[in-house]
Coordinates of C-alpha atoms in Angstrom, one line a residue:
M9 CA -6.2 -12.0 -10.5
K10 CA -2.9 -11.1 -8.7
K11 CA 1.0 -12.7 -8.2
R12 CA 3.4 -12.4 -6.3
T13 CA 7.1 -13.5 -5.5
T14 CA 9.4 -13.8 -2.1
Y15 CA 12.3 -14.2 -4.5
R16 CA 15.7 -12.4 -2.5
E17 CA 18.6 -11.2 -4.6
N18 CA 21.4 -12.5 -2.4
E19 CA 21.4 -8.4 -0.4
R20 CA 20.7 -9.8 3.4
P21 CA 23.5 -9.2 5.9
A22 CA 25.7 -11.7 6.6
A23 CA 23.7 -13.4 9.7
I24 CA 20.8 -12.8 8.3
R25 CA 22.0 -14.9 5.1
M26 CA 24.0 -18.0 6.5
L27 CA 20.4 -18.4 8.7
M28 CA 18.1 -18.6 6.2
A29 CA 20.3 -19.5 3.0
I30 CA 18.3 -23.3 3.2
L31 CA 15.0 -22.1 3.8
V32 CA 15.2 -19.8 1.5
F33 CA 16.5 -22.1 -1.6
F34 CA 14.3 -24.8 -1.3
S35 CA 10.8 -21.8 -0.3
V36 CA 12.0 -20.3 -3.7
M37 CA 12.4 -23.4 -5.5
A38 CA 8.6 -24.3 -4.3
L39 CA 7.5 -21.0 -5.3
F40 CA 7.6 -20.7 -8.4
C41 CA 7.6 -24.4 -9.6
G42 CA 4.1 -24.8 -8.8
A43 CA 1.4 -23.2 -10.7
A44 CA -0.4 -21.4 -9.5
F45 CA -0.6 -17.5 -11.5
A46 CA -2.4 -15.3 -8.9
N47 CA -2.8 -15.2 -5.4
N48 CA -6.8 -15.3 -5.3
L49 CA -7.4 -13.7 -1.7
E50 CA -11.1 -14.8 -0.8
I51 CA -13.0 -13.8 2.4
S52 CA -16.1 -16.2 2.1
S53 CA -19.1 -17.2 4.3
G54 CA -19.1 -14.3 6.6
N55 CA -22.1 -13.6 9.1
I56 CA -22.2 -13.1 12.5
V57 CA -22.8 -16.9 14.3
A58 CA -22.7 -16.0 17.9
L59 CA -24.4 -13.0 19.9
D60 CA -23.6 -11.6 23.4
T61 CA -26.0 -9.7 24.5
G62 CA -23.8 -8.9 28.3
A63 CA -21.0 -7.8 27.1
D64 CA -22.2 -7.0 24.0
T65 CA -19.9 -8.3 21.2
A66 CA -20.7 -10.6 18.2
T67 CA -18.5 -13.9 17.0
V68 CA -17.7 -12.8 12.8
Q69 CA -17.2 -16.1 11.7
F70 CA -15.4 -16.2 7.9
N71 CA -13.5 -18.4 5.1
I72 CA -10.4 -16.9 4.1
S73 CA -7.5 -18.0 1.3
W74 CA -4.5 -16.5 -0.7
Q75 CA -2.6 -17.6 -2.4
N76 CA 1.5 -17.8 -2.9
S77 CA 1.9 -16.5 0.8
W78 CA 5.4 -16.6 3.0
R79 CA 7.0 -16.2 6.1
D80 CA 10.5 -16.2 7.6
F81 CA 12.3 -14.7 10.1
D82 CA 12.5 -11.3 8.6
N83 CA 8.8 -10.9 7.1
Y84 CA 6.1 -12.0 5.7
D85 CA 2.8 -11.5 4.1
A86 CA -0.5 -11.3 5.7
V87 CA -4.5 -9.7 5.2
W88 CA -6.4 -6.9 6.8
V89 CA -9.1 -7.5 7.7
F90 CA -12.0 -5.3 8.6
I91 CA -15.5 -5.0 9.1
K92 CA -18.5 -2.6 7.7
Y93 CA -21.4 -3.2 9.0
S94 CA -25.2 -1.7 7.7
L95 CA -28.4 -0.6 9.6
D96 CA -30.6 -0.2 6.7
G97 CA -28.0 -1.2 3.6
T98 CA -27.3 2.1 2.7
T99 CA -25.4 3.6 4.5
W100 CA -22.2 1.8 6.5
S101 CA -20.0 2.3 9.2
H102 CA -16.9 0.7 10.7
A103 CA -16.8 -2.0 13.0
T104 CA -14.7 -1.6 16.3
L105 CA -13.2 -5.3 17.4
Y106 CA -13.3 -6.1 21.3
A107 CA -10.1 -6.4 22.3
S108 CA -6.5 -6.4 21.3
G109 CA -3.2 -8.5 21.1
T110 CA -2.4 -11.5 19.4
N111 CA -5.5 -14.1 19.0
P112 CA -7.3 -12.8 21.6
S113 CA -10.2 -14.2 24.1
G114 CA -12.5 -15.5 21.8
T115 CA -11.1 -15.1 18.4
S116 CA -10.5 -18.6 16.6
V117 CA -8.1 -19.2 14.1
G118 CA -10.0 -21.9 12.5
T119 CA -9.1 -25.6 10.7
G120 CA -6.2 -25.2 8.2
T121 CA -3.3 -23.3 7.4
A122 CA -2.0 -22.3 11.2
L123 CA -2.5 -18.7 11.3
E124 CA -2.8 -16.0 14.1
I125 CA -5.3 -12.9 14.3
I126 CA -3.1 -9.2 15.6
V127 CA -5.8 -6.9 16.7
P128 CA -4.1 -3.6 16.9
A129 CA -4.5 -1.5 20.0
D130 CA -7.1 0.9 18.2
R131 CA -9.2 -2.5 17.0
K132 CA -10.7 -1.2 13.9
G133 CA -9.1 -4.1 12.3
C134 CA -6.8 -6.8 12.4
F135 CA -4.1 -8.7 10.7
I136 CA -4.2 -12.4 9.5
Q137 CA -1.1 -14.4 8.7
R138 CA 0.7 -17.3 9.1
S139 CA 1.5 -18.3 12.8
W140 CA 5.2 -19.8 11.4
T141 CA 7.6 -20.2 8.7
G142 CA 6.5 -21.8 5.4
T143 CA 5.3 -20.8 2.2
G144 CA 2.5 -21.6 -0.6
D145 CA -1.2 -21.0 -0.3
V146 CA -3.6 -20.3 2.7
S147 CA -6.7 -21.8 2.9
T148 CA -8.5 -22.0 6.5
S149 CA -11.8 -22.0 7.4
N150 CA -14.5 -20.4 11.0
V151 CA -11.4 -18.3 11.5
N152 CA -13.6 -16.3 14.0
I153 CA -12.9 -12.2 15.3
V154 CA -15.2 -10.5 17.9
W155 CA -16.6 -7.7 16.9
G156 CA -17.3 -5.3 20.2
Y157 CA -21.2 -3.6 19.0
G158 CA -21.6 -2.1 21.5
L159 CA -18.8 0.1 21.2
D160 CA -20.1 1.5 18.2
G161 CA -23.3 1.6 20.0
I162 CA -25.1 -0.5 18.7
S163 CA -28.2 -2.1 20.5
D164 CA -28.9 -5.6 21.3
A165 CA -31.7 -5.5 19.2
W166 CA -30.0 -4.2 16.0
V167 CA -27.4 -6.0 15.5
E168 CA -30.1 -9.1 15.2
N169 CA -30.8 -7.5 11.9
I170 CA -27.5 -5.8 10.8
D171 CA -25.3 -6.5 7.3
I172 CA -21.9 -6.9 7.6
R173 CA -19.3 -6.9 4.2
I174 CA -15.9 -8.2 5.8
I175 CA -12.9 -6.7 3.9
G176 CA -9.5 -8.3 2.8
I177 CA -6.4 -6.2 1.4
E178 CA -3.3 -8.5 0.8
M179 CA -0.6 -6.4 2.5
V180 CA 3.3 -6.6 3.3
Y181 CA 5.5 -6.9 6.5
V182 CA 8.5 -4.1 6.8
P183 CA 10.4 -5.3 9.6
Q184 CA 12.4 -2.8 12.2
G185 CA 15.6 -2.0 11.2
S186 CA 18.4 1.0 9.8
F187 CA 18.2 1.3 5.7
F188 CA 20.1 4.1 3.1
A189 CA 17.3 6.6 1.9
G190 CA 19.2 7.8 -1.2
D191 CA 21.9 6.5 -3.5
Y192 CA 24.8 8.3 -4.3
Q193 CA 23.1 10.9 -6.7
T194 CA 23.7 14.5 -6.6
S195 CA 20.6 14.7 -8.8
T196 CA 17.1 16.6 -8.4
A197 CA 16.4 16.5 -4.9
A198 CA 18.6 14.3 -3.9
F199 CA 19.0 13.2 0.3
D200 CA 22.8 13.8 0.6
Q201 CA 25.1 12.9 4.0
G202 CA 28.4 13.3 5.0
S203 CA 31.1 15.9 6.0
A204 CA 30.5 18.6 3.5
V205 CA 27.9 19.3 1.7
A206 CA 29.0 18.1 -1.8
E207 CA 29.5 15.0 -0.3
T208 CA 26.6 12.3 -2.0
D209 CA 26.2 9.5 0.7
P210 CA 22.4 8.5 0.8
W211 CA 21.0 9.3 4.7
Y212 CA 21.5 6.9 6.9
I213 CA 18.0 5.8 9.1
S214 CA 19.0 4.2 11.9
G215 CA 16.1 4.8 14.9
E216 CA 13.4 7.4 15.7
A217 CA 14.9 10.3 16.7
A218 CA 14.6 13.7 15.0
V219 CA 16.2 13.8 11.6
V220 CA 18.2 17.4 11.9
V221 CA 18.4 19.0 7.8
Q222 CA 21.0 21.4 7.5
D223 CA 23.9 23.4 5.1
V224 CA 26.8 22.9 7.3
S225 CA 30.1 21.5 6.5
E226 CA 30.4 19.1 9.7
N227 CA 28.3 15.4 9.7
G228 CA 25.1 15.7 9.4
F229 CA 22.1 15.2 6.5
Y230 CA 21.7 17.3 3.2
Y231 CA 18.9 18.1 1.6
N232 CA 18.9 19.0 -2.4
S233 CA 15.5 20.1 -3.4
A234 CA 16.6 21.8 -6.7
G235 CA 13.7 21.2 -9.8
N236 CA 11.6 20.1 -6.9
P237 CA 8.3 22.1 -6.9
G238 CA 7.3 23.3 -3.5
E239 CA 10.4 22.3 -1.2
S240 CA 12.5 24.5 0.7
T241 CA 14.8 26.3 -0.6
T242 CA 18.4 24.7 -2.0
G243 CA 20.2 24.1 1.6
S244 CA 17.5 25.8 4.2
S245 CA 17.7 23.7 7.4
F246 CA 15.0 22.4 8.9
M247 CA 13.7 19.1 11.4
I248 CA 11.8 15.4 10.5
T249 CA 10.0 15.2 13.7
D250 CA 10.7 12.0 15.8
S251 CA 7.3 11.4 15.3
F252 CA 7.3 11.4 11.5
P253 CA 7.3 8.3 9.8
K254 CA 10.7 7.1 8.7
G255 CA 10.9 4.0 7.8
Y256 CA 12.4 3.1 10.8
G257 CA 9.9 1.6 12.5
A258 CA 8.3 -1.6 11.1
F259 CA 5.0 -1.5 9.1
Y260 CA 2.7 -3.4 6.7
A261 CA 2.2 -2.2 3.1
M262 CA -0.3 -3.2 0.8
K263 CA 1.3 -5.5 -1.4
Y264 CA -0.6 -3.9 -4.6
E265 CA -1.3 0.1 -5.6
I266 CA -5.5 -0.2 -5.1
T267 CA -7.0 -1.9 -7.8
E268 CA -10.3 -1.0 -9.9
E269 CA -12.3 -3.9 -7.3
Q270 CA -10.7 -2.4 -4.1
W271 CA -11.4 1.1 -4.9
V272 CA -15.5 0.6 -6.0
D273 CA -15.5 -1.5 -2.9
F274 CA -14.6 1.6 -1.4
F275 CA -17.1 3.7 -3.3
N276 CA -19.8 2.1 -3.6
T277 CA -19.7 2.0 1.0
L278 CA -20.1 5.5 0.3
G279 CA -23.3 8.2 0.7
E280 CA -24.3 9.8 -1.8
D281 CA -23.4 13.0 -1.6
A282 CA -20.0 11.7 -0.7
K283 CA -19.7 9.4 -3.7
M284 CA -19.9 12.7 -5.8
N285 CA -16.1 14.0 -4.1
R286 CA -14.8 10.8 -4.8
D287 CA -16.1 10.2 -7.9
I288 CA -13.3 9.5 -10.3
T289 CA -15.5 8.8 -13.9
G290 CA -16.6 12.7 -13.4
A291 CA -15.0 15.6 -15.4
S292 CA -12.4 16.2 -12.5
G293 CA -10.9 12.9 -13.0
K294 CA -11.5 11.0 -16.5
N295 CA -15.0 12.3 -17.5
S296 CA -16.3 9.3 -18.7
D297 CA -17.8 6.1 -17.7
S298 CA -16.1 4.1 -20.8
E299 CA -12.6 3.1 -20.3
V300 CA -10.2 6.1 -20.9
Y301 CA -6.4 5.3 -20.2
R302 CA -7.6 1.7 -19.4
N303 CA -9.5 2.8 -16.2
T304 CA -12.8 0.9 -16.4
I305 CA -15.3 2.3 -13.9
G306 CA -17.9 3.5 -14.3
W307 CA -20.6 5.2 -12.2
T308 CA -24.1 7.5 -12.7
E309 CA -25.9 6.1 -9.9
G310 CA -26.0 3.4 -7.7
D311 CA -23.7 1.4 -7.4
A312 CA -19.9 1.9 -9.4
G313 CA -18.7 -1.1 -11.9
T314 CA -15.4 -2.3 -13.4
E315 CA -14.7 -4.3 -15.8
R316 CA -11.5 -5.1 -14.8
P317 CA -11.4 -5.3 -11.2
E318 CA -7.5 -6.9 -10.9
R319 CA -6.4 -3.6 -13.0
A320 CA -4.4 -1.2 -10.7
C321 CA -6.6 2.2 -10.5
G322 CA -6.0 5.3 -12.0
F323 CA -7.0 8.9 -11.6
L324 CA -6.4 8.8 -8.2
S325 CA -6.1 12.6 -6.2
W326 CA -4.5 12.5 -3.7
M327 CA -7.3 13.2 -1.4
D328 CA -8.9 10.4 -3.0
I329 CA -5.5 7.9 -1.6
C330 CA -6.4 9.5 1.8
A331 CA -10.4 9.4 1.6
Y332 CA -9.3 5.6 0.9
A333 CA -6.6 5.1 3.6
D334 CA -9.4 6.7 6.6
W335 CA -11.9 4.2 5.0
A336 CA -9.8 1.3 6.0
A337 CA -8.5 2.1 9.4
L338 CA -5.0 3.0 7.6
R339 CA -2.6 5.7 6.8
P340 CA -0.4 7.4 4.0
M341 CA 2.8 6.1 3.0
S342 CA 6.2 8.4 3.9
E343 CA 8.6 8.8 1.1
L344 CA 10.9 7.5 3.2
E345 CA 8.7 4.6 3.7
F346 CA 8.7 4.1 0.0
E347 CA 12.2 3.6 0.1
K348 CA 12.4 1.5 3.4
A349 CA 9.9 -0.9 1.4
A350 CA 11.7 -0.5 -1.8
R351 CA 15.1 -1.3 -0.9
G352 CA 15.2 -3.4 2.2
K353 CA 17.5 -3.0 5.4
D354 CA 20.7 -2.2 5.6
V355 CA 21.0 -2.5 1.6
T356 CA 24.0 -0.7 0.2
P357 CA 22.0 1.1 -2.6
T358 CA 23.3 1.9 -6.4
V359 CA 23.6 4.7 -8.1
G360 CA 20.1 4.5 -10.4
A361 CA 18.8 1.3 -9.0
Y362 CA 15.2 0.1 -9.2
P363 CA 13.3 -1.7 -6.0
W364 CA 13.9 -4.9 -8.0
G365 CA 17.9 -4.2 -6.6
N366 CA 19.3 -3.6 -9.9
T367 CA 19.4 -1.1 -13.0
A368 CA 17.9 -3.5 -15.7
I369 CA 14.8 -2.3 -17.0
T370 CA 12.2 -3.1 -19.5
A371 CA 9.1 -1.7 -21.0
A372 CA 6.0 -4.1 -20.7
S373 CA 5.0 -4.1 -24.4
V374 CA 3.3 -7.1 -25.1
I375 CA 0.0 -8.0 -23.6
S376 CA -1.2 -12.0 -23.6
G377 CA -4.4 -13.2 -22.7
T378 CA -7.5 -12.2 -22.1
E379 CA -7.4 -9.6 -19.4
D380 CA -10.1 -11.6 -16.9
G381 CA -6.7 -11.5 -13.6
T382 CA -4.7 -14.7 -15.9
E383 CA -3.0 -12.5 -18.3
T384 CA 0.3 -11.7 -19.0
V385 CA 3.2 -9.5 -20.4
T386 CA 5.0 -12.0 -22.9
N387 CA 7.6 -9.7 -24.7
S388 CA 11.3 -10.6 -23.2
G389 CA 12.3 -9.2 -20.0
A390 CA 9.3 -7.0 -19.3
N391 CA 10.1 -5.8 -15.6
C392 CA 7.8 -2.4 -15.3
A393 CA 5.1 -0.7 -17.2
Y394 CA 6.8 2.9 -18.4
M395 CA 7.2 4.6 -21.6
D396 CA 3.3 5.7 -22.4
V397 CA 3.5 2.4 -24.4
T398 CA 0.3 1.3 -26.5
Y399 CA 0.5 -2.6 -25.3
S400 CA -0.2 -5.2 -28.2
G401 CA -2.6 -7.3 -27.7
G402 CA -4.9 -8.3 -24.7
D403 CA -7.5 -4.9 -24.6
G404 CA -4.6 -2.9 -25.6
G405 CA -4.8 1.3 -25.5
S406 CA -1.8 2.4 -22.9
G407 CA -2.5 2.8 -19.3
P408 CA -1.8 0.6 -16.4
L409 CA -2.2 -2.6 -16.2
R410 CA -3.5 -5.6 -13.7
A411 CA -1.8 -5.6 -9.9
G412 CA 1.8 -8.1 -9.9
I413 CA 1.4 -8.7 -13.5
F414 CA 4.7 -9.8 -14.2
A415 CA 5.5 -12.3 -11.4
T416 CA 5.7 -16.2 -13.2
V417 CA 5.9 -19.6 -11.7
S418 CA 9.5 -18.7 -13.2
S419 CA 10.2 -14.9 -12.1
G420 CA 12.7 -13.9 -9.6
R421 CA 12.6 -10.5 -8.1
Q422 CA 14.3 -8.3 -11.4
K423 CA 11.1 -10.0 -13.5
A424 CA 8.4 -9.9 -10.8
G425 CA 9.6 -6.1 -10.7
A426 CA 9.6 -6.5 -6.8
G427 CA 10.6 -4.7 -3.8
Y428 CA 12.6 -6.2 -1.5
Y429 CA 10.1 -7.2 1.1
G430 CA 7.9 -8.3 -1.7
C431 CA 5.7 -5.4 -2.9
M432 CA 4.9 -5.0 -6.2
E433 CA 4.6 -2.2 -9.2
L434 CA 6.6 0.3 -6.6
S435 CA 7.8 1.4 -10.0
G436 CA 5.9 2.2 -13.4
N437 CA 2.3 1.2 -13.8
L438 CA 1.2 4.3 -11.7
W439 CA 2.9 7.3 -9.6
E440 CA 2.7 6.4 -5.6
R441 CA 0.7 9.3 -3.7
C442 CA 3.6 9.7 -0.6
V443 CA 3.7 12.3 2.4
T444 CA 7.1 14.2 1.4
V445 CA 9.3 16.0 3.5
G446 CA 10.7 18.3 0.9
N447 CA 7.8 20.6 2.7
N448 CA 6.6 21.7 5.7
S449 CA 2.9 20.5 5.0
G450 CA 4.7 17.1 4.7
R451 CA 6.9 17.3 7.5
A452 CA 3.4 17.7 10.2
F453 CA 2.1 14.4 9.1
Q454 CA 2.6 12.0 12.3
G455 CA 1.6 8.9 11.0
T456 CA -1.6 8.1 12.5
H457 CA -4.4 6.0 11.3
G458 CA -7.3 6.8 9.9
D459 CA -10.5 5.7 12.0
G460 CA -13.2 4.1 9.2
A461 CA -15.2 6.9 8.9
L462 CA -15.1 10.2 6.9
E463 CA -16.5 13.8 7.0
S464 CA -19.5 13.8 6.8
A465 CA -19.9 17.6 7.0
S466 CA -21.4 19.1 4.2
G467 CA -19.1 20.0 0.9
Y468 CA -16.8 17.9 2.2
E469 CA -18.1 14.0 2.1
G470 CA -16.0 11.3 1.8
N471 CA -12.7 13.4 3.5
A472 CA -10.2 11.7 5.8
T473 CA -11.0 13.2 8.8
N474 CA -7.1 12.9 10.3
T475 CA -5.3 16.6 11.2
D476 CA -2.2 15.7 10.7
W477 CA -2.6 14.5 7.0
P478 CA -1.3 16.1 3.8
G479 CA -4.3 17.8 2.2
Y480 CA -6.8 17.8 5.6
N481 CA -9.4 20.1 5.2
D482 CA -11.1 22.0 7.8
G483 CA -13.9 23.7 5.7
E484 CA -12.0 26.6 5.7
G485 CA -11.5 25.5 1.1
V486 CA -10.7 23.3 -1.6
S487 CA -7.1 21.7 -0.4
D488 CA -4.6 22.0 -2.4
A489 CA -2.8 18.9 -1.5
A490 CA 0.1 20.3 0.1
G491 CA 2.9 18.0 2.1
S492 CA 1.8 15.4 -0.2
G493 CA 4.2 14.0 -3.6
M494 CA 4.5 11.2 -5.6
R495 CA 7.3 8.7 -6.1
G496 CA 8.1 5.2 -8.7
G497 CA 7.3 6.5 -12.2
S498 CA 4.2 5.5 -14.0
W499 CA 3.4 3.6 -17.2
A500 CA 3.3 7.1 -19.2
E501 CA 6.3 8.4 -18.1
T502 CA 9.1 8.4 -20.3
V503 CA 12.3 9.4 -18.4
T504 CA 13.4 6.0 -17.4
G505 CA 15.6 7.3 -14.4
R506 CA 12.7 7.8 -12.9
M507 CA 11.3 4.9 -12.2
A508 CA 14.9 5.0 -9.5
T509 CA 14.2 4.1 -6.1
S510 CA 16.0 6.9 -5.0
D511 CA 14.5 9.6 -7.7
R512 CA 12.5 12.4 -5.8
A513 CA 12.0 14.4 -9.3
R514 CA 7.8 14.6 -8.1
A515 CA 8.5 14.1 -4.2
A516 CA 7.0 16.9 -2.9
L517 CA 5.2 18.0 -5.9
T518 CA 1.3 19.6 -4.4
S519 CA -0.6 17.9 -7.2
A520 CA -4.6 17.3 -6.4
T521 CA -5.7 16.4 -9.6
R522 CA -6.7 13.1 -10.7
D523 CA -4.9 12.6 -13.4
A524 CA -5.0 9.4 -15.4
D525 CA -1.2 7.7 -14.3
T526 CA -1.8 8.8 -10.4
G527 CA -2.9 6.1 -8.1
G528 CA -1.0 4.9 -4.7
R529 CA -0.9 1.8 -1.8
C530 CA -1.6 2.4 1.6
V531 CA 0.3 1.3 5.1
R532 CA -0.3 0.7 8.8
T533 CA 2.7 1.0 11.2
A534 CA 2.7 -2.5 13.1
S535 CA 1.8 -2.5 16.8

């Protein structure tokens, strides 16, 4: 079970603050005076309720509910919903929806909370979100979306006996707008901008135009890469193209790091050869089907299982994150998007601040309750999983906590450890694998979305297929994950500064390994 917060510190531009002050006050009071402890996303009763054999479409109906939802004038949460289908109960493919747009023809927002259905142009899923401002629980029955099964090569005869799975992922909408990357520091791998190389003003990303990084004594962007493995030499010139996702444009980000349950749901739709390549329990990962650093996933054959489904999933390599993103029709997050999601639009950076907007940080050490999704962290001030703590209470041990664990009925943004827009655990818990701007491999990223289908070529089964993503493998060898990096620190990190929003000590660290403290989340460009 998960809990999130919509608390905002008084950081937004004056015009927005004036517009929203009353609404936000009552929204915060309503959210944190309730008794709910979890988001509890549930999608149930999913089935095909009508066929149009002339148009080769199937109406898929389901109920959806989740707790602690919100929508204000700036951002909101949503659920990314997509369909997997199987003809034999073993091989699963990704469904293409019939039409794009807002509430396209044939869809229905159902009965209950007022929702809207947003189907992007590629029709690989849809966002289901509140249609107007409000906070609280969402509960809606008989939502209809339309699958264009003919687009996927399915015949009328086949569709009558097909199995479907409706999968939802909680997301946060990050609106378009300018923001600062960097926070005036001159430390390892800083973003600097000013009239001379020695100046430490953070980058100001004010549009989608290309960013030229240079080593000249005039206004421009500067990049200090000292001590950051895999990066260009300090002071070298390069360009971040206009198509690289720089965080200015609107995007949706997963509320939480990928959980054990989400990984198992993904893994269990793969073929046997793909499972071998994505098996985090093997020798290249945790090397056990038992609990290791609080990861409880086990698999030998058939379906994998987990004893702690709500726990953030460690031991994920860069290629694992990419495979999950491609499968879910999402994409990896860029490191500039990481900073935007954490800091917010036009928020003046504070040196060394964490995603909750200040420099107050306390390591979690005491877990209260059985770790069944209702457990909490109860040592005073705790808002981050770091410092390689061996927990007392709960399951004990060292490792990641459940997603969203710091948010409670009384927590604000600092106590909840929440980013500006509502993303949880951007700092600590697990290193977040992102696309770096620190080398040519990362800067080649164009932000394409996955299409739900993974590589099937012998030896590469289960790999992502997007050619612009770092680590793409064209059959010429094993990926080295060049172009990826890590942000945000982890449960095992003992240097407190690594949890800071703008710390880039590992931002371009090329690592293809499965480590106990690495995971991540995926995003999708809003369109």
